[in-house]
mmCIF file of C-alpha atoms in Angstrom:
data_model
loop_
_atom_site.group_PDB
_atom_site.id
_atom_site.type_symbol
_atom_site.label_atom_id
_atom_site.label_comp_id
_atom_site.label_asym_id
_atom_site.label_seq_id
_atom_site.Cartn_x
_atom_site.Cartn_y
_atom_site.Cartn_z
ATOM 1 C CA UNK A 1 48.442 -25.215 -15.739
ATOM 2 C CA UNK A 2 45.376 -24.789 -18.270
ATOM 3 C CA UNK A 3 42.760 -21.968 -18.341
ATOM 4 C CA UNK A 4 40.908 -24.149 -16.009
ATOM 5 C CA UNK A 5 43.065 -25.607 -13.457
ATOM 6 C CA UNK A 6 43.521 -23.944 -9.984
ATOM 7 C CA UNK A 7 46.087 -24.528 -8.087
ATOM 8 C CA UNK A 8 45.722 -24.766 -4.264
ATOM 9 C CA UNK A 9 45.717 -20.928 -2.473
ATOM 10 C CA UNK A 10 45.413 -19.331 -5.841
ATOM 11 C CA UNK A 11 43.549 -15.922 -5.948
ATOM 12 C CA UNK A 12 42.283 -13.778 -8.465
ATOM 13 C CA UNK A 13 40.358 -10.661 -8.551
ATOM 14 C CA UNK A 14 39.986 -6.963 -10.155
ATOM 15 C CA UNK A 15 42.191 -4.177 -8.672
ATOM 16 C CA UNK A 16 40.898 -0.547 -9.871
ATOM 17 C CA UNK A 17 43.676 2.550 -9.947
ATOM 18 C CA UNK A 18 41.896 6.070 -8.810
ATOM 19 C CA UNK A 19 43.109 9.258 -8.506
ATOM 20 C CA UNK A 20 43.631 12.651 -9.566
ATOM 21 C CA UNK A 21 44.041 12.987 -13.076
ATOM 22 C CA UNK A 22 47.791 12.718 -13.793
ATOM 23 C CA UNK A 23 49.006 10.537 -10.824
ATOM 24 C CA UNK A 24 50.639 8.301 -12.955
ATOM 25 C CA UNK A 25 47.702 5.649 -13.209
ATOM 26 C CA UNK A 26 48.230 4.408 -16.681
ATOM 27 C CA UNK A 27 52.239 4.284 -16.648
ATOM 28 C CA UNK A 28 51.724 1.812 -13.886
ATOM 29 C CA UNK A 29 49.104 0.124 -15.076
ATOM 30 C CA UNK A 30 51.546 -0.635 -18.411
ATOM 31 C CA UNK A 31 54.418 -1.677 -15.965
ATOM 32 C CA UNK A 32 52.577 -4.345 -13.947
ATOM 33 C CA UNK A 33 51.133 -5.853 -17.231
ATOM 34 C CA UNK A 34 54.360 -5.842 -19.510
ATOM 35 C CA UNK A 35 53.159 -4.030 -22.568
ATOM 36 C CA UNK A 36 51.677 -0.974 -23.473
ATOM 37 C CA UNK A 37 47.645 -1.089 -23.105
ATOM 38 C CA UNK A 38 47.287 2.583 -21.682
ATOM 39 C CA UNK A 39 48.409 6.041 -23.361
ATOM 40 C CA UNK A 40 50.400 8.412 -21.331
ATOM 41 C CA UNK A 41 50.799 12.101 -21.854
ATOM 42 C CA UNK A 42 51.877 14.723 -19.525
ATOM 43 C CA UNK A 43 48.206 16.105 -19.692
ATOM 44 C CA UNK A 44 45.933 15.356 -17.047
ATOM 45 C CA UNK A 45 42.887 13.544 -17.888
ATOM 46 C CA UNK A 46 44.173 11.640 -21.176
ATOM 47 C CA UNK A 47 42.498 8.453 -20.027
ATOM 48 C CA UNK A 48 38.725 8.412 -20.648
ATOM 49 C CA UNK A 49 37.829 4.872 -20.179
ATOM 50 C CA UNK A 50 38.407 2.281 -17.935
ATOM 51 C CA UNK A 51 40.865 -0.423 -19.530
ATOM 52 C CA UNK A 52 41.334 -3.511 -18.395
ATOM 53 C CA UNK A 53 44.795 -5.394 -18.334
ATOM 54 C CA UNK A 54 45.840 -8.537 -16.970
ATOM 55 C CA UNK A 55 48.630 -9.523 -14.840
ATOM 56 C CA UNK A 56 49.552 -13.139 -14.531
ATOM 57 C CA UNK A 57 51.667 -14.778 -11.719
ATOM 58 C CA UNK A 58 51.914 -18.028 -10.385
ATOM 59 C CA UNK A 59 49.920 -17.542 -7.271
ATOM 60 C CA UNK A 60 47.406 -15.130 -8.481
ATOM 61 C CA UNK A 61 45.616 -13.451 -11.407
ATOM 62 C CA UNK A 62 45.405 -9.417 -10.982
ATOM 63 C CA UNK A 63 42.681 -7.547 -13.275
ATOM 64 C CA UNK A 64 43.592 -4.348 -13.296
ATOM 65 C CA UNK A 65 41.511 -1.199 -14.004
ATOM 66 C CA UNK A 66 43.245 1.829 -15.000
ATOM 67 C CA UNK A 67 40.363 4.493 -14.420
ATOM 68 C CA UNK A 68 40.056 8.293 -15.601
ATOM 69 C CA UNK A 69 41.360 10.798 -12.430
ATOM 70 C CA UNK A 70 38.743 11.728 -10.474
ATOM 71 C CA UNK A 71 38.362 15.416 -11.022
ATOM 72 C CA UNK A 72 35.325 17.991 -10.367
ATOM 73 C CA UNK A 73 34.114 18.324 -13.603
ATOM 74 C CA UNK A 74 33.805 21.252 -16.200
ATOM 75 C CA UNK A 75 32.528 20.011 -19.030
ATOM 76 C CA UNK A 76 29.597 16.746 -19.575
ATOM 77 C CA UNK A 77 32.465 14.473 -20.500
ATOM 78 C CA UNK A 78 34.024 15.144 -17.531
ATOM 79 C CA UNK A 79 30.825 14.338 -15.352
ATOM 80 C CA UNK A 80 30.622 11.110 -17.662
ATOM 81 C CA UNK A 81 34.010 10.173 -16.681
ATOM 82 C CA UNK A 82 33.891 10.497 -13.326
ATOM 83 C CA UNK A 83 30.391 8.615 -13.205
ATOM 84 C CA UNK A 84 32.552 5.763 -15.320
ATOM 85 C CA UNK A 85 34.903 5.616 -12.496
ATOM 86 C CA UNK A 86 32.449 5.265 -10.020
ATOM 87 C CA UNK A 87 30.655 2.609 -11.636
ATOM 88 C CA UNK A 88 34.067 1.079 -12.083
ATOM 89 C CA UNK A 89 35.065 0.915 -8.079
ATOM 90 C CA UNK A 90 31.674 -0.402 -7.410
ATOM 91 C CA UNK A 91 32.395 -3.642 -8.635
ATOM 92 C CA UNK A 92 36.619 -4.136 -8.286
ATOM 93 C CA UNK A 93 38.157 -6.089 -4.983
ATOM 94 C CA UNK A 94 40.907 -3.993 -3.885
ATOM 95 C CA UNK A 95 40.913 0.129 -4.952
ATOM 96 C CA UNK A 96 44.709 1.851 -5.045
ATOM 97 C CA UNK A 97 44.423 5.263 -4.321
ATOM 98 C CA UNK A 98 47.414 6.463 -6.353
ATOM 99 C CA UNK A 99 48.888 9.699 -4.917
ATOM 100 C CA UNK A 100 52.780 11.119 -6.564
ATOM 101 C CA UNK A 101 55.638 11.250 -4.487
ATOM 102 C CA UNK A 102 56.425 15.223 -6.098
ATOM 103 C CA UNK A 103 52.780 16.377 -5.173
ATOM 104 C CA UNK A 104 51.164 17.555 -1.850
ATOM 105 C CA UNK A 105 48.587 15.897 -0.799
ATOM 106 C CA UNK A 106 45.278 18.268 -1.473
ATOM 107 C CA UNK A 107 41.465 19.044 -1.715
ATOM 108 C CA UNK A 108 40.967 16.230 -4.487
ATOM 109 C CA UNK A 109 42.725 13.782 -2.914
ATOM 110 C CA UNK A 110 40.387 13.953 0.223
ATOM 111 C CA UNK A 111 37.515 14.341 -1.730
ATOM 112 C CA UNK A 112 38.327 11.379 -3.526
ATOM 113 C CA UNK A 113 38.606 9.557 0.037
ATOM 114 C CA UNK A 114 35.410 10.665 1.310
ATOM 115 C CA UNK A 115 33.659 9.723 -2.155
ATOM 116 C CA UNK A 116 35.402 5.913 -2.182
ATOM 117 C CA UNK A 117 34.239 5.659 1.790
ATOM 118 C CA UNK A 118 30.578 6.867 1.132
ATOM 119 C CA UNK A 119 30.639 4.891 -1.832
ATOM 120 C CA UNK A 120 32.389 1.496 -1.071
ATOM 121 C CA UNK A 121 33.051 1.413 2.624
ATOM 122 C CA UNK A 122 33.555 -2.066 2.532
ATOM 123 C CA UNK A 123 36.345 -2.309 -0.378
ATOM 124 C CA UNK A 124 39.682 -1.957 1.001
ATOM 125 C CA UNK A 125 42.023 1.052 -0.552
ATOM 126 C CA UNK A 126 45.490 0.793 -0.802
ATOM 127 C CA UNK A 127 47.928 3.642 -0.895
ATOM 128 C CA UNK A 128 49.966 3.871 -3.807
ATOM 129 C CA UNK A 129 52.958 6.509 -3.294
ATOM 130 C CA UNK A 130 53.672 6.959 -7.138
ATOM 131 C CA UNK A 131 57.000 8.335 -9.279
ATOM 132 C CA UNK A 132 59.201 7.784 -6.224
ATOM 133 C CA UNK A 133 61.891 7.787 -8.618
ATOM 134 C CA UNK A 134 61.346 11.295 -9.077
ATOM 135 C CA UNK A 135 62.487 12.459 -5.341
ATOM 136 C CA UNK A 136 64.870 12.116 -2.287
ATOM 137 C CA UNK A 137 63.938 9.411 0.290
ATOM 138 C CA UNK A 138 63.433 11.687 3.010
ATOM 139 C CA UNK A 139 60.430 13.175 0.755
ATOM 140 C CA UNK A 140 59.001 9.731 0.141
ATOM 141 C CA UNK A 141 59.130 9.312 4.063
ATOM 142 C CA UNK A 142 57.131 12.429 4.264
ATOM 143 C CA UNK A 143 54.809 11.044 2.137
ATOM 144 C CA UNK A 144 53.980 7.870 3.176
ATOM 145 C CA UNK A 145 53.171 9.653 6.647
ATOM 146 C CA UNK A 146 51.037 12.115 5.264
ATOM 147 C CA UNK A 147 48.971 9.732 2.715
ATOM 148 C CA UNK A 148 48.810 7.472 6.193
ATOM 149 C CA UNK A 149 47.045 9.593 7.587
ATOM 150 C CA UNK A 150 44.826 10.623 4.951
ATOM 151 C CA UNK A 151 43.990 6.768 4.620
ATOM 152 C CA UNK A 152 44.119 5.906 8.656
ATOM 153 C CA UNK A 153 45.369 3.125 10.796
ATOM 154 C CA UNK A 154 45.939 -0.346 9.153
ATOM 155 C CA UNK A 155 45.911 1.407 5.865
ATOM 156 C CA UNK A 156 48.315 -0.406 3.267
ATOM 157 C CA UNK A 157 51.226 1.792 1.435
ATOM 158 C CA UNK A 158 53.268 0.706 -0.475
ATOM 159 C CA UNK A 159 55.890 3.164 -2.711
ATOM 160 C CA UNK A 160 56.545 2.341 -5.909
ATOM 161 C CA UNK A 161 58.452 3.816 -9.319
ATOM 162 C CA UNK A 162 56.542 2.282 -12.590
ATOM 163 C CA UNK A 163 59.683 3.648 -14.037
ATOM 164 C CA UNK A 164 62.027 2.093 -12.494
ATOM 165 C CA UNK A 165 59.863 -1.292 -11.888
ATOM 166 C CA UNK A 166 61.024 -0.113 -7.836
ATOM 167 C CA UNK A 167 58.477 -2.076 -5.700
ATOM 168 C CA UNK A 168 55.634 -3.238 -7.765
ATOM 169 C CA UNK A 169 56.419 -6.573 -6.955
ATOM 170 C CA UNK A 170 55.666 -5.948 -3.294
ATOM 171 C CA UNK A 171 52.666 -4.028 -4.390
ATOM 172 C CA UNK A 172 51.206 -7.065 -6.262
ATOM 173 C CA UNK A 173 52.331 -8.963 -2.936
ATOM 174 C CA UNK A 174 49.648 -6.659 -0.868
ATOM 175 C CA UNK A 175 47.103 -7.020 -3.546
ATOM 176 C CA UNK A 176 47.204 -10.444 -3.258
ATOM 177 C CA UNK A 177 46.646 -10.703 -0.146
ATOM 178 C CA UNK A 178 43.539 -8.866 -0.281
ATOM 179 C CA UNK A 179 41.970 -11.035 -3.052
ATOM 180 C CA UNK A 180 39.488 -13.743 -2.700
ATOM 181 C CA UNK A 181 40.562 -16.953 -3.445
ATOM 182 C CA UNK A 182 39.633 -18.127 -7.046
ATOM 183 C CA UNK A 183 40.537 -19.623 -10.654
ATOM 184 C CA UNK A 184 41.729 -18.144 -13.316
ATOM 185 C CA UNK A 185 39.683 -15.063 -14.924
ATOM 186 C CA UNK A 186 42.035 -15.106 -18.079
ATOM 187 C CA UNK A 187 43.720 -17.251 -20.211
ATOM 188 C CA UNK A 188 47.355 -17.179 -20.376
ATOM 189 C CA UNK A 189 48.984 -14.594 -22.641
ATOM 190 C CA UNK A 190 45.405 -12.130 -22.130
ATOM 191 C CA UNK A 191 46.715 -8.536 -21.712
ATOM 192 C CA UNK A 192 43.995 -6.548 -22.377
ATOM 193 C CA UNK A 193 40.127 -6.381 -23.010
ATOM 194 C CA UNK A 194 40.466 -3.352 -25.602
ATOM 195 C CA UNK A 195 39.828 -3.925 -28.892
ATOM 196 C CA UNK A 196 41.841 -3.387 -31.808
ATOM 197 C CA UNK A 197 40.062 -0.255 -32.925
ATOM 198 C CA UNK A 198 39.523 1.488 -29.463
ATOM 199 C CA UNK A 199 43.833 0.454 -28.745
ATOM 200 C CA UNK A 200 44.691 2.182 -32.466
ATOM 201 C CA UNK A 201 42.494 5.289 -32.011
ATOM 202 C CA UNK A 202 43.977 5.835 -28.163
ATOM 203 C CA UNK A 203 47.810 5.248 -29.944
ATOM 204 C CA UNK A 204 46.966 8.083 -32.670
ATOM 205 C CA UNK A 205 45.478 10.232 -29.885
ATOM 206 C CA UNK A 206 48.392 9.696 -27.743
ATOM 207 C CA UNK A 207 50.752 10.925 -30.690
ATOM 208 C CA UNK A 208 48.489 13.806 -31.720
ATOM 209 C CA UNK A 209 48.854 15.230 -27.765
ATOM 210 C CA UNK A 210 52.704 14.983 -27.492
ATOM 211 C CA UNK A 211 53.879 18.753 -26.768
ATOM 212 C CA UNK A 212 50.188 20.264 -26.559
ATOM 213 C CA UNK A 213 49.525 22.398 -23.481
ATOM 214 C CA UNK A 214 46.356 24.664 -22.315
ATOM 215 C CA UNK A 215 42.870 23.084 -23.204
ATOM 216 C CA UNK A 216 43.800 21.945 -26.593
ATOM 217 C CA UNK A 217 44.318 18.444 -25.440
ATOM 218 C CA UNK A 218 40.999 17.929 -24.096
ATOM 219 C CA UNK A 219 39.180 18.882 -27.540
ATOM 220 C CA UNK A 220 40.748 16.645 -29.664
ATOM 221 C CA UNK A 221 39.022 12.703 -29.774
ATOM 222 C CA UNK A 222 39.694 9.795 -32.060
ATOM 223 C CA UNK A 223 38.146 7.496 -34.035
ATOM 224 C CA UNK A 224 39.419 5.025 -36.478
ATOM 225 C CA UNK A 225 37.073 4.465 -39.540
ATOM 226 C CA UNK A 226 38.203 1.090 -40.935
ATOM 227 C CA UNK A 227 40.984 -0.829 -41.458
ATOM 228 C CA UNK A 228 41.425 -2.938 -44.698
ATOM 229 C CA UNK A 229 44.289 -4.885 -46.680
ATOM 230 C CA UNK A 230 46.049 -2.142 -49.312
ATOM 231 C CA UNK A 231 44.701 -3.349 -53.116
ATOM 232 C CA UNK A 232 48.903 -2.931 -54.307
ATOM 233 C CA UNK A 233 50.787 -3.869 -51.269
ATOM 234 C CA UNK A 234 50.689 -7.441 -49.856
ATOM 235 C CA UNK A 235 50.964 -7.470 -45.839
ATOM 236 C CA UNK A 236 50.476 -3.697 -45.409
ATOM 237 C CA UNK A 237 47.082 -2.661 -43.833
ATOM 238 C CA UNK A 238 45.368 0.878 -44.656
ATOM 239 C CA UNK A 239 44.321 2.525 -41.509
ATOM 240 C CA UNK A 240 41.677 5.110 -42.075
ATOM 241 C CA UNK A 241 40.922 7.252 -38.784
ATOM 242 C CA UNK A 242 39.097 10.822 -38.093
ATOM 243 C CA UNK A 243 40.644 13.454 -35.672
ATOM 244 C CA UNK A 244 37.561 15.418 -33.901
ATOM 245 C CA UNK A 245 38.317 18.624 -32.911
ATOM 246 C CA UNK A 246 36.180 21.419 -31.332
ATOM 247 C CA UNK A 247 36.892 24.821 -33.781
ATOM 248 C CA UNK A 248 38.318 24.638 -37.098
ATOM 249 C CA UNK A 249 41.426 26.868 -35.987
ATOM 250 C CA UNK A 250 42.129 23.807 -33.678
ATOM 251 C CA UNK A 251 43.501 22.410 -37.159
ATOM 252 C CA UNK A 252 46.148 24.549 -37.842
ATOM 253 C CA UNK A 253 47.723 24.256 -33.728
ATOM 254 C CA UNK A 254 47.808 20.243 -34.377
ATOM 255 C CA UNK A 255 49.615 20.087 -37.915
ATOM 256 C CA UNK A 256 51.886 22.558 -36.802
ATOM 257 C CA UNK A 257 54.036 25.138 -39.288
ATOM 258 C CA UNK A 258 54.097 24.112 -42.688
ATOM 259 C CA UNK A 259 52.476 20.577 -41.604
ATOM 260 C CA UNK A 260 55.969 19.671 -40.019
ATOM 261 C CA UNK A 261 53.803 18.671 -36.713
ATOM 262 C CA UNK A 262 51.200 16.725 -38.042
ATOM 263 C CA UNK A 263 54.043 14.579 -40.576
ATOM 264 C CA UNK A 264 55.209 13.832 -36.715
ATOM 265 C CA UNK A 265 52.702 12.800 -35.724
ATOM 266 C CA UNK A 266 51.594 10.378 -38.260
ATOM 267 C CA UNK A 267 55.265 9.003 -38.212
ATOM 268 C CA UNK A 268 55.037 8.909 -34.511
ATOM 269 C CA UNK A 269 51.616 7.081 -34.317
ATOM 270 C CA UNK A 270 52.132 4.755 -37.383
ATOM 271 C CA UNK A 271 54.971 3.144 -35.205
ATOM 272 C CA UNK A 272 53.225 2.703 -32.363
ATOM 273 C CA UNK A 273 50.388 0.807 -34.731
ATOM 274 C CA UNK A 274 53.446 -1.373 -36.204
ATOM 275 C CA UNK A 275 54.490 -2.924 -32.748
ATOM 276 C CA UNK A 276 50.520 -3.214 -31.879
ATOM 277 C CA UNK A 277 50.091 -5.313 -34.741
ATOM 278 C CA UNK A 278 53.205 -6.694 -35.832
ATOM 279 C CA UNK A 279 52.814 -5.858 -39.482
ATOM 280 C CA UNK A 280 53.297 -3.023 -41.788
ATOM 281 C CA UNK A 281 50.645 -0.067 -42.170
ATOM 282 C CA UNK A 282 49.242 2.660 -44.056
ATOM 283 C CA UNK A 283 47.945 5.820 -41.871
ATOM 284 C CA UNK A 284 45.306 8.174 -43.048
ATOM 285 C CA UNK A 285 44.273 11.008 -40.821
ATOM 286 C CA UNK A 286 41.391 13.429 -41.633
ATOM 287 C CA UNK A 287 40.079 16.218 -39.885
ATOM 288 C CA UNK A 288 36.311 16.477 -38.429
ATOM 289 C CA UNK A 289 34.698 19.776 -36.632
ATOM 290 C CA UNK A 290 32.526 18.287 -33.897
ATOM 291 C CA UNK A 291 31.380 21.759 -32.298
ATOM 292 C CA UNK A 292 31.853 21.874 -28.083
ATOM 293 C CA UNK A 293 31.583 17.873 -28.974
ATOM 294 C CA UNK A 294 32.768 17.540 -24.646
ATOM 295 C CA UNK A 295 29.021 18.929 -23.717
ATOM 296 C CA UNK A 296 27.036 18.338 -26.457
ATOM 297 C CA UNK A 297 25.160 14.553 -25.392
ATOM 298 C CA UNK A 298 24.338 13.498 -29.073
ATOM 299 C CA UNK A 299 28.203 14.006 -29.873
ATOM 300 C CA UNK A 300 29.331 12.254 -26.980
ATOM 301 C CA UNK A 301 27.216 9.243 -27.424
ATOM 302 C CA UNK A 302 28.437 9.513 -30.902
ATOM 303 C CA UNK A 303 32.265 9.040 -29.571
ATOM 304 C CA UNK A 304 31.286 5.850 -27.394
ATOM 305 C CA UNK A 305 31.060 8.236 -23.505
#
């Protein structure tokens, strides 16, 4: 079947994750599309733009929009975020609410309900009961009656492990079935709308977060300056990026004791850049002071939020 042909019940349409941040959003979203397209980290509110990936079947074509958590926000990235969310769900088919299997159900989760119902009232939600892996089946009971009734009657939940790959065939099943009928979106073979630049500086970000805790996490941004052909070594690419932090002492938490952390990071990252572009690389990492770059509006605009 080309680009262009539809077969006959087909269906196709955009499917946008929301949640709290750390609800396992973007480890799902990499599960249902087959390859890495969204960072993890066990830090809440890593993502900080929507991606899109692409799921492919034979009866349907998912979109997929892994979203920043919903949170109530501290700083003005965090109020950008959550307005990129918003604009996000606005437009999508289907919205799964995604809500962990180890996790009570709490004040943001309703909040996020009674924001998607003022908001969309017409867009159907789905339940997502995430990490399932993670717990005993009488818990995952418990939870699929308590997000019921945070959702209501009729409401669609479906329990799923992105881990495990538990479920998210039945999951794509109810999606489906709440899509309109329509062609392709994608070609074949499409994974992801990101760019090469924006997928790079989120895989050297990723690496850069591993084992950070407190507010560190949130400070640091990435940007990659250029990537060109090295002058000595045929089929290696130089990659040139900037890490921004917040305070120049931020500088000596990320590289770590005697540099040790930031050679792991580089090593760590600079793989994750091979397998993205299937040839050899160069990193370069430099250091930038932004000041209180999450609430200062020229900065942010600077960083593309």
């Amino acid at each position: 079947m080309s680009f262009t042909d539809t077969p006959e019940g087909f269906r196709s349409g955009f499917l946008s994750f929301v949640g709290r941040p750390n609800t396992g959003k973007s480890t799902l979203t990499n599960a249902l599309v087959g390859e890495k397209i969204a960072i993890t980290a066990d830090q809440p509110e890593t993502t900080r733009h929507p991606i899109r990936g692409v799921v492919h079947r034979e009866d349907c074509q998912v979109i997929l929009v892994d979203t920043p958590g919903l949170h109530r926000p501290r700083t003005l990235l965090g109020e950008r975020l959550n307005a990129q969310v918003q604009e996000t769900y606005a437009d999508v088919d289907v919205i799964a609410l995604t809500i962990p299997a180890d996790e009570k159900i709490g004040p943001g989760d309703r909040w996020i309900v009674e924001t998607l119902r003022r908001a969309v009232p017409r867009t159907p939600v789905v339940g997502v009961v995430t990490k399932v892996d993670k717990v005993s089946r009488d818990q995952i009971a418990a939870q699929l009656m308590d997000v019921h009734e945070l959702l209501g009657a009729g409401s669609e939940i479906v329990p799923v492990s992105a881990r495990s790959g538990e479920q998210l065939d039945v999951l794509m099943d109810v999606v489906k079935g709440l899509l309109p009928e329509g062609p392709k979106l994608y070609p074949d073979g499409h994974v992801t709308d990101d760019d090469r630049d924006t997928r790079i500086a989120e895989l050297i970000r990723e690496a850069a977060l591993g084992g950070l805790r407190d507010e560190l996490p949130h400070s640091i941004a990435v940007a990659v300056d250029e990537v060109l052909p090295n002058e000595e070594r045929e089929g290696v690419l130089d990659v040139h990026a900037v890490i921004y932090i917040e305070r120049p002492g931020q500088r000596r938490i990320i590289t770590g004791p005697h540099g040790r952390r930031m050679g792991r990071i580089i090593s760590t990252a600079r793989a994750s850049i091979i397998e993205l572009l299937g040839q050899n690389i160069y990193l370069d990492l430099r250091f930038k002071v932004l000041k209180n770059w999450q609430s200062d509006p020229k900065a942010l605009g600077r960083l593309g939020f």
